[in-house]
mmCIF file of C-alpha atoms in Angstrom:
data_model
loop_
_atom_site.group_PDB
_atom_site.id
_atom_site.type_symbol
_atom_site.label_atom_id
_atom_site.label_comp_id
_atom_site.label_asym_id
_atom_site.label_seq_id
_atom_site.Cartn_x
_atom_site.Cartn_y
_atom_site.Cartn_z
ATOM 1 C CA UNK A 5 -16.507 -149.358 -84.790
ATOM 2 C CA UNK A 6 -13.849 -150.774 -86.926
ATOM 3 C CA UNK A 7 -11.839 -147.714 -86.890
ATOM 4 C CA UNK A 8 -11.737 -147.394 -83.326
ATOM 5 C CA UNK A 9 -9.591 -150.216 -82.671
ATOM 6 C CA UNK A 10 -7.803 -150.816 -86.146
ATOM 7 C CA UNK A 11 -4.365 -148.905 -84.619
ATOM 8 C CA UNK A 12 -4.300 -151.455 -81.241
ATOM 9 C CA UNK A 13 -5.627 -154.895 -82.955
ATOM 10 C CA UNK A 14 -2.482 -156.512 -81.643
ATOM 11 C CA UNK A 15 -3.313 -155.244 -78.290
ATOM 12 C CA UNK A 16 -6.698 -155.729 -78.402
ATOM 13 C CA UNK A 17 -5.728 -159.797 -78.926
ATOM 14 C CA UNK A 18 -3.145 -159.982 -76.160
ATOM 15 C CA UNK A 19 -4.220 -157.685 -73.848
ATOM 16 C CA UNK A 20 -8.312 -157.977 -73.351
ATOM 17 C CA UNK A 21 -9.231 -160.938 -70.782
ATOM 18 C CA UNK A 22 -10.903 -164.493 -71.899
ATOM 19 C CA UNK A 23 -14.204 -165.003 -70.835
ATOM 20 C CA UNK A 24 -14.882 -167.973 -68.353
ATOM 21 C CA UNK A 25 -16.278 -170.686 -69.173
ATOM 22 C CA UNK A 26 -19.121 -170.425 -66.970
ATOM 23 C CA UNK A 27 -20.605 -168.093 -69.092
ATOM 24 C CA UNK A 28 -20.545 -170.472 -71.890
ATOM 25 C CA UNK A 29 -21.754 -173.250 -70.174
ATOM 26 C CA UNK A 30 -24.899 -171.036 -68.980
ATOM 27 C CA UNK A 31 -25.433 -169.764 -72.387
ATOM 28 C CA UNK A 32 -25.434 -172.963 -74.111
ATOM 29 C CA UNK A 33 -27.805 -174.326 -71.794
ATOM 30 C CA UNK A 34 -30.433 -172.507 -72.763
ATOM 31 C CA UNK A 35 -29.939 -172.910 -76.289
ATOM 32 C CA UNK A 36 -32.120 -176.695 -77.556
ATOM 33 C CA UNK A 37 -29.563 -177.136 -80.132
ATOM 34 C CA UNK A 38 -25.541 -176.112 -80.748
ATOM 35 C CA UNK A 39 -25.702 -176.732 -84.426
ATOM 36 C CA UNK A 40 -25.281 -173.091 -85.784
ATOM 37 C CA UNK A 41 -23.541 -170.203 -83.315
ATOM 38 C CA UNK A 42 -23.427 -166.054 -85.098
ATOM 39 C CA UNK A 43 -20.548 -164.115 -82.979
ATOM 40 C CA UNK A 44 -21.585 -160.668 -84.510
ATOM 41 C CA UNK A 45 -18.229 -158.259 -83.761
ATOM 42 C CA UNK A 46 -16.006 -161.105 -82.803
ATOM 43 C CA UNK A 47 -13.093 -158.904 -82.998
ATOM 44 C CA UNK A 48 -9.979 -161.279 -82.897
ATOM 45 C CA UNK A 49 -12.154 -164.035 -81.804
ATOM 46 C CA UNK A 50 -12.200 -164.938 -77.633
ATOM 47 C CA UNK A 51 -16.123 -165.802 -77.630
ATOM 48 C CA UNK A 52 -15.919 -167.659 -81.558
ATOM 49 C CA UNK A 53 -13.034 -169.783 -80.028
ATOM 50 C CA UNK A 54 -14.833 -170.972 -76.941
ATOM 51 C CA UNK A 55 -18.214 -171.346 -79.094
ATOM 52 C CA UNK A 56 -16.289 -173.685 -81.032
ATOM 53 C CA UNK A 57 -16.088 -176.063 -78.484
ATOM 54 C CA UNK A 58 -19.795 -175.928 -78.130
ATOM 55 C CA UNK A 59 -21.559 -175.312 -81.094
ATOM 56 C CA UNK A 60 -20.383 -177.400 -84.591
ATOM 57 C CA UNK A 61 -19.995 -173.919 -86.729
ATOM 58 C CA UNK A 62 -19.596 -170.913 -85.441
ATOM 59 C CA UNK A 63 -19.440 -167.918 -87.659
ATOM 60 C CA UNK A 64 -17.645 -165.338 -86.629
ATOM 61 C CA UNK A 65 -18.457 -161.393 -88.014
ATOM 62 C CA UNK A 66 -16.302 -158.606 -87.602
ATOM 63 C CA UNK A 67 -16.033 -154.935 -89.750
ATOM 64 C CA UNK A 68 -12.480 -154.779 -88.910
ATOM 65 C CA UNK A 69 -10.221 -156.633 -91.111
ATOM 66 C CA UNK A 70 -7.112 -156.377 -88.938
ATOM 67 C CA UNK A 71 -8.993 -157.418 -85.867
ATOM 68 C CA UNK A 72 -9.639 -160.576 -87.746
ATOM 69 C CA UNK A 73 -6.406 -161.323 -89.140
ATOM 70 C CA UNK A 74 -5.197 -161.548 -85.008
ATOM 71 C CA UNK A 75 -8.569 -164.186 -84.306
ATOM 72 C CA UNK A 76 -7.474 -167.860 -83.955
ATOM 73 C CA UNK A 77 -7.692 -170.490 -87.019
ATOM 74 C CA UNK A 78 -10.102 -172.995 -85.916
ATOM 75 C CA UNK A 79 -11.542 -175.652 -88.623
ATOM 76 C CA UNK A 80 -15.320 -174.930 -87.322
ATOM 77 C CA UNK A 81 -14.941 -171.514 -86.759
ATOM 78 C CA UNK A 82 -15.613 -169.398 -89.930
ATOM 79 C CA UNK A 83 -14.662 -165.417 -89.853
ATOM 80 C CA UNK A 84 -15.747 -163.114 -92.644
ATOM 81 C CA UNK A 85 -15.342 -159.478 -92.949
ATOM 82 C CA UNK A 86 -18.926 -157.582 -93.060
ATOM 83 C CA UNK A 87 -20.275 -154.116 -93.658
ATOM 84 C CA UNK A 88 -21.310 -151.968 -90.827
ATOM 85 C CA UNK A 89 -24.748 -152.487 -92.448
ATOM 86 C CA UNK A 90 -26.333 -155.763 -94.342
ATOM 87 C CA UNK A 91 -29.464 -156.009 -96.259
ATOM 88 C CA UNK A 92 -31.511 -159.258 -95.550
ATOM 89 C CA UNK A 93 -30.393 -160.625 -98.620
ATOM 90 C CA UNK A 94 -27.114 -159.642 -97.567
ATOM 91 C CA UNK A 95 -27.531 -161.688 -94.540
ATOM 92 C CA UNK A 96 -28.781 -164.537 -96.114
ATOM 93 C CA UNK A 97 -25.546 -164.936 -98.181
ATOM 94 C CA UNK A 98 -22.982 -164.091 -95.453
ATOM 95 C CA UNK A 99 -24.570 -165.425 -92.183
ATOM 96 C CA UNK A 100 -27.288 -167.550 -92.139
ATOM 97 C CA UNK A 101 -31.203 -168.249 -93.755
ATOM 98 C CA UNK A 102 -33.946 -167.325 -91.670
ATOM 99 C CA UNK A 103 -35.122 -169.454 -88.997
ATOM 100 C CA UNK A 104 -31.313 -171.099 -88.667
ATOM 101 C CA UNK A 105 -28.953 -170.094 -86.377
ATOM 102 C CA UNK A 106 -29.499 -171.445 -82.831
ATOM 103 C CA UNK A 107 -27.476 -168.511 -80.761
ATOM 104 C CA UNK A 108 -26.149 -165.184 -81.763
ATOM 105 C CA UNK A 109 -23.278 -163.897 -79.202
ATOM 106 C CA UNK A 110 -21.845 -160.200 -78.810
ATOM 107 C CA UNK A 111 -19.220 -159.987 -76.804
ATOM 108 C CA UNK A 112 -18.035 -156.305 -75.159
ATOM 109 C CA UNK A 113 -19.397 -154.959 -78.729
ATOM 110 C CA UNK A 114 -23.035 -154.565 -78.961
ATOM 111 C CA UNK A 115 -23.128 -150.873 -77.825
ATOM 112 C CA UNK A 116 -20.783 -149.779 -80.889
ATOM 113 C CA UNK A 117 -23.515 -151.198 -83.127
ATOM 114 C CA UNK A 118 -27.062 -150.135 -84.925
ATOM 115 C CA UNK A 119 -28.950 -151.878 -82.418
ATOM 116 C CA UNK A 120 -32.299 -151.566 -83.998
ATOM 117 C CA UNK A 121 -31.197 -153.053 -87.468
ATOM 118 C CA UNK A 122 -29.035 -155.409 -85.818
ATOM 119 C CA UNK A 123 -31.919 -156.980 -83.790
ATOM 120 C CA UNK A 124 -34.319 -157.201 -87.070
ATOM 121 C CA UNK A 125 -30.979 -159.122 -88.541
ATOM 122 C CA UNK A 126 -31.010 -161.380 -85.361
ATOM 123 C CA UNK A 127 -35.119 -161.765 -85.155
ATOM 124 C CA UNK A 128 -34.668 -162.979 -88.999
ATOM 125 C CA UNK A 129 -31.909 -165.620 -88.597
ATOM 126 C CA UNK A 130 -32.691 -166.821 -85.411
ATOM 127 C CA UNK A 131 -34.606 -170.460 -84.829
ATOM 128 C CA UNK A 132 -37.823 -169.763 -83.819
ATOM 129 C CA UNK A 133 -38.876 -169.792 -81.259
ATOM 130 C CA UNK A 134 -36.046 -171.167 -78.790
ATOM 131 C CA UNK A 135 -33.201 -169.021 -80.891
ATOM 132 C CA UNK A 136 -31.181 -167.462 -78.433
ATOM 133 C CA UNK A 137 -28.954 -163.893 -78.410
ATOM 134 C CA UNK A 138 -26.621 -163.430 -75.579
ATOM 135 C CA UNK A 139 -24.665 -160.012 -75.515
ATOM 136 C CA UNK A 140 -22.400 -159.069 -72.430
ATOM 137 C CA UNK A 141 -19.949 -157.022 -71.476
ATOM 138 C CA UNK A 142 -17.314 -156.049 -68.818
ATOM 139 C CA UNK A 143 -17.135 -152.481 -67.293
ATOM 140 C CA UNK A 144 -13.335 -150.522 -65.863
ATOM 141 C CA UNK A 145 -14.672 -151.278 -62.085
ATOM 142 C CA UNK A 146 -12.229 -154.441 -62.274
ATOM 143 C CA UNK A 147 -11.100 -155.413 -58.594
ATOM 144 C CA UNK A 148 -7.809 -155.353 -58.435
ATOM 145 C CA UNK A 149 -6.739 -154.043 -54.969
ATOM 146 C CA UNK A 150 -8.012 -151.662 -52.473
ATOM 147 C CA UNK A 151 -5.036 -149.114 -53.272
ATOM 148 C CA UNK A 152 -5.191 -149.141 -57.205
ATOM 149 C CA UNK A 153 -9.140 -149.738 -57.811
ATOM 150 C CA UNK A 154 -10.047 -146.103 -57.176
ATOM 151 C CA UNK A 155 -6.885 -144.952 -58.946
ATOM 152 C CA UNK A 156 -8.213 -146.923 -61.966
ATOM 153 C CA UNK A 157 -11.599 -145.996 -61.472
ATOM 154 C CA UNK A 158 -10.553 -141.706 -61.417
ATOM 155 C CA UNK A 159 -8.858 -142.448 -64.453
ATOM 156 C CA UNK A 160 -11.052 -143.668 -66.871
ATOM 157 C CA UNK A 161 -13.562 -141.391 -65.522
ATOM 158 C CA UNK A 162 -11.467 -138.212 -65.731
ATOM 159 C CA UNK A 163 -8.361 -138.655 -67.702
ATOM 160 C CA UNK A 164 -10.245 -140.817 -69.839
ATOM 161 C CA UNK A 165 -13.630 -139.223 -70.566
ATOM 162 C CA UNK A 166 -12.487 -136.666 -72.868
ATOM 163 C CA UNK A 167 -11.501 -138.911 -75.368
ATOM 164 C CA UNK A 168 -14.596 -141.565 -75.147
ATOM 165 C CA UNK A 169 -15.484 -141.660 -79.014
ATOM 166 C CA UNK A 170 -19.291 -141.761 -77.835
ATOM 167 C CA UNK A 171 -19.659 -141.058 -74.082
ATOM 168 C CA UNK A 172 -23.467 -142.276 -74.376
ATOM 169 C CA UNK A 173 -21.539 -145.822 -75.583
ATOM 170 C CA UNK A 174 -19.759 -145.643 -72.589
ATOM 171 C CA UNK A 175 -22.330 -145.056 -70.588
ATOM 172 C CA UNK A 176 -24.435 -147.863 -71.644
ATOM 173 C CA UNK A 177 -21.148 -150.114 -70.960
ATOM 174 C CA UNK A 178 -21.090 -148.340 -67.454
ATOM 175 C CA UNK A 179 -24.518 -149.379 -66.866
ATOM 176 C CA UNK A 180 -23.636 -152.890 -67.247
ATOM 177 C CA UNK A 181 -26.552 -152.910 -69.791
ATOM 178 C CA UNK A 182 -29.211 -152.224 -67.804
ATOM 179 C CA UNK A 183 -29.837 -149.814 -70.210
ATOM 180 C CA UNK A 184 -29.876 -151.820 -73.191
ATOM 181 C CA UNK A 185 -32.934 -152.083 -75.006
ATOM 182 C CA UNK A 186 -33.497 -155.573 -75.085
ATOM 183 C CA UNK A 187 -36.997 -156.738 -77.074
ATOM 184 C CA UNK A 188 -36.459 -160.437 -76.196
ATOM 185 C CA UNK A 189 -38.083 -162.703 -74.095
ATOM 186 C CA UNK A 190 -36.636 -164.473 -70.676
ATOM 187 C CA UNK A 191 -35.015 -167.889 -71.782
ATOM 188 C CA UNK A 192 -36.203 -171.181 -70.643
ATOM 189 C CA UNK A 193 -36.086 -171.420 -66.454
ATOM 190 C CA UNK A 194 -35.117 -167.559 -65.792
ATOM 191 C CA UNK A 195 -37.756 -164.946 -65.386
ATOM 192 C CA UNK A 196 -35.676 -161.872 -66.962
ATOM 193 C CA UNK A 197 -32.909 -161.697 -69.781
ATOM 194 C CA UNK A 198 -30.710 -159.767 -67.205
ATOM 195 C CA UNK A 199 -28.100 -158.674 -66.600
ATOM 196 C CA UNK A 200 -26.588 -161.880 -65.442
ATOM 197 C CA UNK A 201 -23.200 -161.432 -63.438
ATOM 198 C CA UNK A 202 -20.068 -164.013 -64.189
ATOM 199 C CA UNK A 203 -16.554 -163.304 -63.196
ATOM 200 C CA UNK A 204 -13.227 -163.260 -65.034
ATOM 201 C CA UNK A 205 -10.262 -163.712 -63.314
ATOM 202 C CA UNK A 206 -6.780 -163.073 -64.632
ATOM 203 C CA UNK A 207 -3.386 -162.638 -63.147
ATOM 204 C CA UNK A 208 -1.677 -159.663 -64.181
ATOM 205 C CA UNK A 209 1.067 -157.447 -63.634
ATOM 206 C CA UNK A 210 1.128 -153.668 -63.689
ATOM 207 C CA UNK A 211 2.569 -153.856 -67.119
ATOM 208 C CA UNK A 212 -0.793 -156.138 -68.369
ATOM 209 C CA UNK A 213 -2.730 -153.273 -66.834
ATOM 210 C CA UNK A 214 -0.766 -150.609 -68.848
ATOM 211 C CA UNK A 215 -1.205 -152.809 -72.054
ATOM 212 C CA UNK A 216 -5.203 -152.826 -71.083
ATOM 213 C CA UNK A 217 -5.358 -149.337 -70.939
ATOM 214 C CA UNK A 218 -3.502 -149.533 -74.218
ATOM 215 C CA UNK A 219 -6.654 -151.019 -75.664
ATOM 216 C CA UNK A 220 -8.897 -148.816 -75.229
ATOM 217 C CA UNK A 221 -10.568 -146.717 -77.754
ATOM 218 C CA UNK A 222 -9.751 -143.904 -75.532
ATOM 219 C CA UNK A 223 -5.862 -144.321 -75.693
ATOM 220 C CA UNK A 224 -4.970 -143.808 -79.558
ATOM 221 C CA UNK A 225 -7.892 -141.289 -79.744
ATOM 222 C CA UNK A 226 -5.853 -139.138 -76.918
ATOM 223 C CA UNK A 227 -2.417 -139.975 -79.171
ATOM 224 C CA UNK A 228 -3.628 -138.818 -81.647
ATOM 225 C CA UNK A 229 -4.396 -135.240 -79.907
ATOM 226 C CA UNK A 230 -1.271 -134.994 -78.278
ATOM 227 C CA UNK A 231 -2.128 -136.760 -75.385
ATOM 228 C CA UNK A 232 -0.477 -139.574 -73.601
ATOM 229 C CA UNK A 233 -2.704 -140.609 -71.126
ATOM 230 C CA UNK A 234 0.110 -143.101 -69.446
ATOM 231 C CA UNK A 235 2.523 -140.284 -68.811
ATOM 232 C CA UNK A 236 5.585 -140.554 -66.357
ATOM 233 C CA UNK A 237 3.234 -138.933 -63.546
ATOM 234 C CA UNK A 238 -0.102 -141.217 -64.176
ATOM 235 C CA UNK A 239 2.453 -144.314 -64.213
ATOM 236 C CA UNK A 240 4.448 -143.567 -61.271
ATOM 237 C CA UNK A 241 0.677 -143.155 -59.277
ATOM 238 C CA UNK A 242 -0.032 -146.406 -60.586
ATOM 239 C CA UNK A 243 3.254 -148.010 -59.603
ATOM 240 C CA UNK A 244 2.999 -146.673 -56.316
ATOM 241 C CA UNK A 245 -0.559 -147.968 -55.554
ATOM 242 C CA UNK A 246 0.474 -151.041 -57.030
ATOM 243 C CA UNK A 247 3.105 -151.819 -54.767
ATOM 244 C CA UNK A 248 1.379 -150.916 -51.925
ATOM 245 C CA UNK A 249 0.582 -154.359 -50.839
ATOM 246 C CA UNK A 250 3.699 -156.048 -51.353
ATOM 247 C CA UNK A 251 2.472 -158.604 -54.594
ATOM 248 C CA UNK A 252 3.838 -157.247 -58.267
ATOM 249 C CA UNK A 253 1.057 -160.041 -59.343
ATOM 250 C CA UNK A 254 -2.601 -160.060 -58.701
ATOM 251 C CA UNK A 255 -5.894 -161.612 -59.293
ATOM 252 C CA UNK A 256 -7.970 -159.354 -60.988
ATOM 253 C CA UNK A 257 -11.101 -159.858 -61.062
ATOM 254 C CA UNK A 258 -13.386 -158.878 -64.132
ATOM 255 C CA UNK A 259 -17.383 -158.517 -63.626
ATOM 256 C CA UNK A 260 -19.405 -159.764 -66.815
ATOM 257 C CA UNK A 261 -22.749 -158.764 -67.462
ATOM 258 C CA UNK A 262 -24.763 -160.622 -69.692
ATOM 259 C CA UNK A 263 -28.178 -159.646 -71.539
ATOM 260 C CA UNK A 264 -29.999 -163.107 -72.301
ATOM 261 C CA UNK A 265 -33.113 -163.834 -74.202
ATOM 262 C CA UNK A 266 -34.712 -166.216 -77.065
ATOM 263 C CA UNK A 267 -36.486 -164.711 -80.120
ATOM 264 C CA UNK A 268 -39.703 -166.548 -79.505
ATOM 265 C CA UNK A 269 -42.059 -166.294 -82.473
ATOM 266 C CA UNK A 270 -41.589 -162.397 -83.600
ATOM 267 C CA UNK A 271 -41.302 -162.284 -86.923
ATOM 268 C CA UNK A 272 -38.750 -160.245 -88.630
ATOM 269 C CA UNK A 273 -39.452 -157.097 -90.205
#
């Protein structure tokens, strides 16, 4: 995954939405204890920095150096570069012992990773058997107005989809992880882990949209084809719709979908 995103870090940072802090609240509340919080692909760090507020340590995994160097310096917050793939013993020396993290997070990144050994690395350090692991994402589908929503929407699903480094990633994303084989059990006072739907909302610009865009793994991967998926037509559509209803800045609204479970008492292995 590192790779994907190691040419638009910067971008990445400045450009991709905060979560809300409903999320967090919900989250925490199901976890008994906000000693120890794992945010496995932090990237530059928008789900470590509000876990910081929450839990005492959070500590914060990414494969991409450069993504980290962008993440905010927080005193409880503790980011360290990892390989793509960790042994248990591994694990034990970079994230936690077993049985003693209380929540592991994964935030828009959990469908770049090895999902089967990540979950034996999350069955082994999570508390048994309240532990929690949240993982959400957003999806394109943003509502941003009735003119430039399907605009947005045929463009990452045509112009885009060519240059989708793994279009069965993307369509696990699309699903809002419905999809997502999730071997946990429902958390205290909910009878499924999900998904769960929060809302992000930003103000933006057309020229935050473009920088969005910007972020995605499918813009540098068309670059570096040839391609530049923002050309002077593909703007000027944009710009059009845009204007359409008389505001140059608009609440955009972000759907979240979050996967929710605790680890119970499976044993890793």
């Amino acid at each position: 995954m590192a790779e994907l995103f190691l040419k638009q870090a910067k971008e990445y940072r400045q450009s991709r939405p905060n979560y809300p802090p409903e999320l967090f609240r919900f989250i925490a509340s199901k976890t008994p204890h906000h000693d120890l919080a794992w945010d496995a692909g932090t990237g530059s760090g928008q789900a470590a920095q509000s876990l910081s507020c929450i839990y005492k340590k959070v500590i914060a995994t990414d494969t991409s150096p450069t993504q980290l160097e962008f993440a905010p310096k927080i005193s409880n917050i503790h980011y360290q570069q990892t390989p793509p793939l960790m042994s248990i013993s591994e694990l034990q020396q970079v994230i936690a012992s077993n049985s003693s993290v209380d929540l592991v997070t994964v935030a828009t990144a959990i469908h770049w990773f090895d999902i089967p050994n990540f979950y034996e690395q999350v069955k082994f350090v999570l508390k048994k058997p309240n532990g929690v692991i949240a993982a959400w994402t957003y999806t394109a589908s943003m509502r941003i107005s009735p003119f430039v929503d399907p605009l947005l929407e045929e463009f990452y699903r045509t112009d885009c989809k060519p240059y989708w480094a793994n279009l069965a990633v993307t369509e696990l994303v699309d699903s809002k992880y419905r999809d997502l084989n999730f071997p946990f059990e429902a958390v205290d006072g909910e009878d499924h882990t999900g998904p769960f739907e929060f809302t992000i909302e930003r103000v933006m610009g057309l020229d935050d949209l473009f920088e969005l865009i910007k972020s995605w793994s499918a813009y540098p991967a068309a670059k570096d084809k040839g391609v530049e998926l923002l050309n002077e037509d593909v703007i000027e559509r944009f710009k059009s719709a845009w204007d359409k209803d008389g505001c140059g800045q608009k609440n955009v609204k972000f759907p979240v979908y979050l996967r929710i479970g605790k680890v119970g008492n499976i044993a890793s292995g």
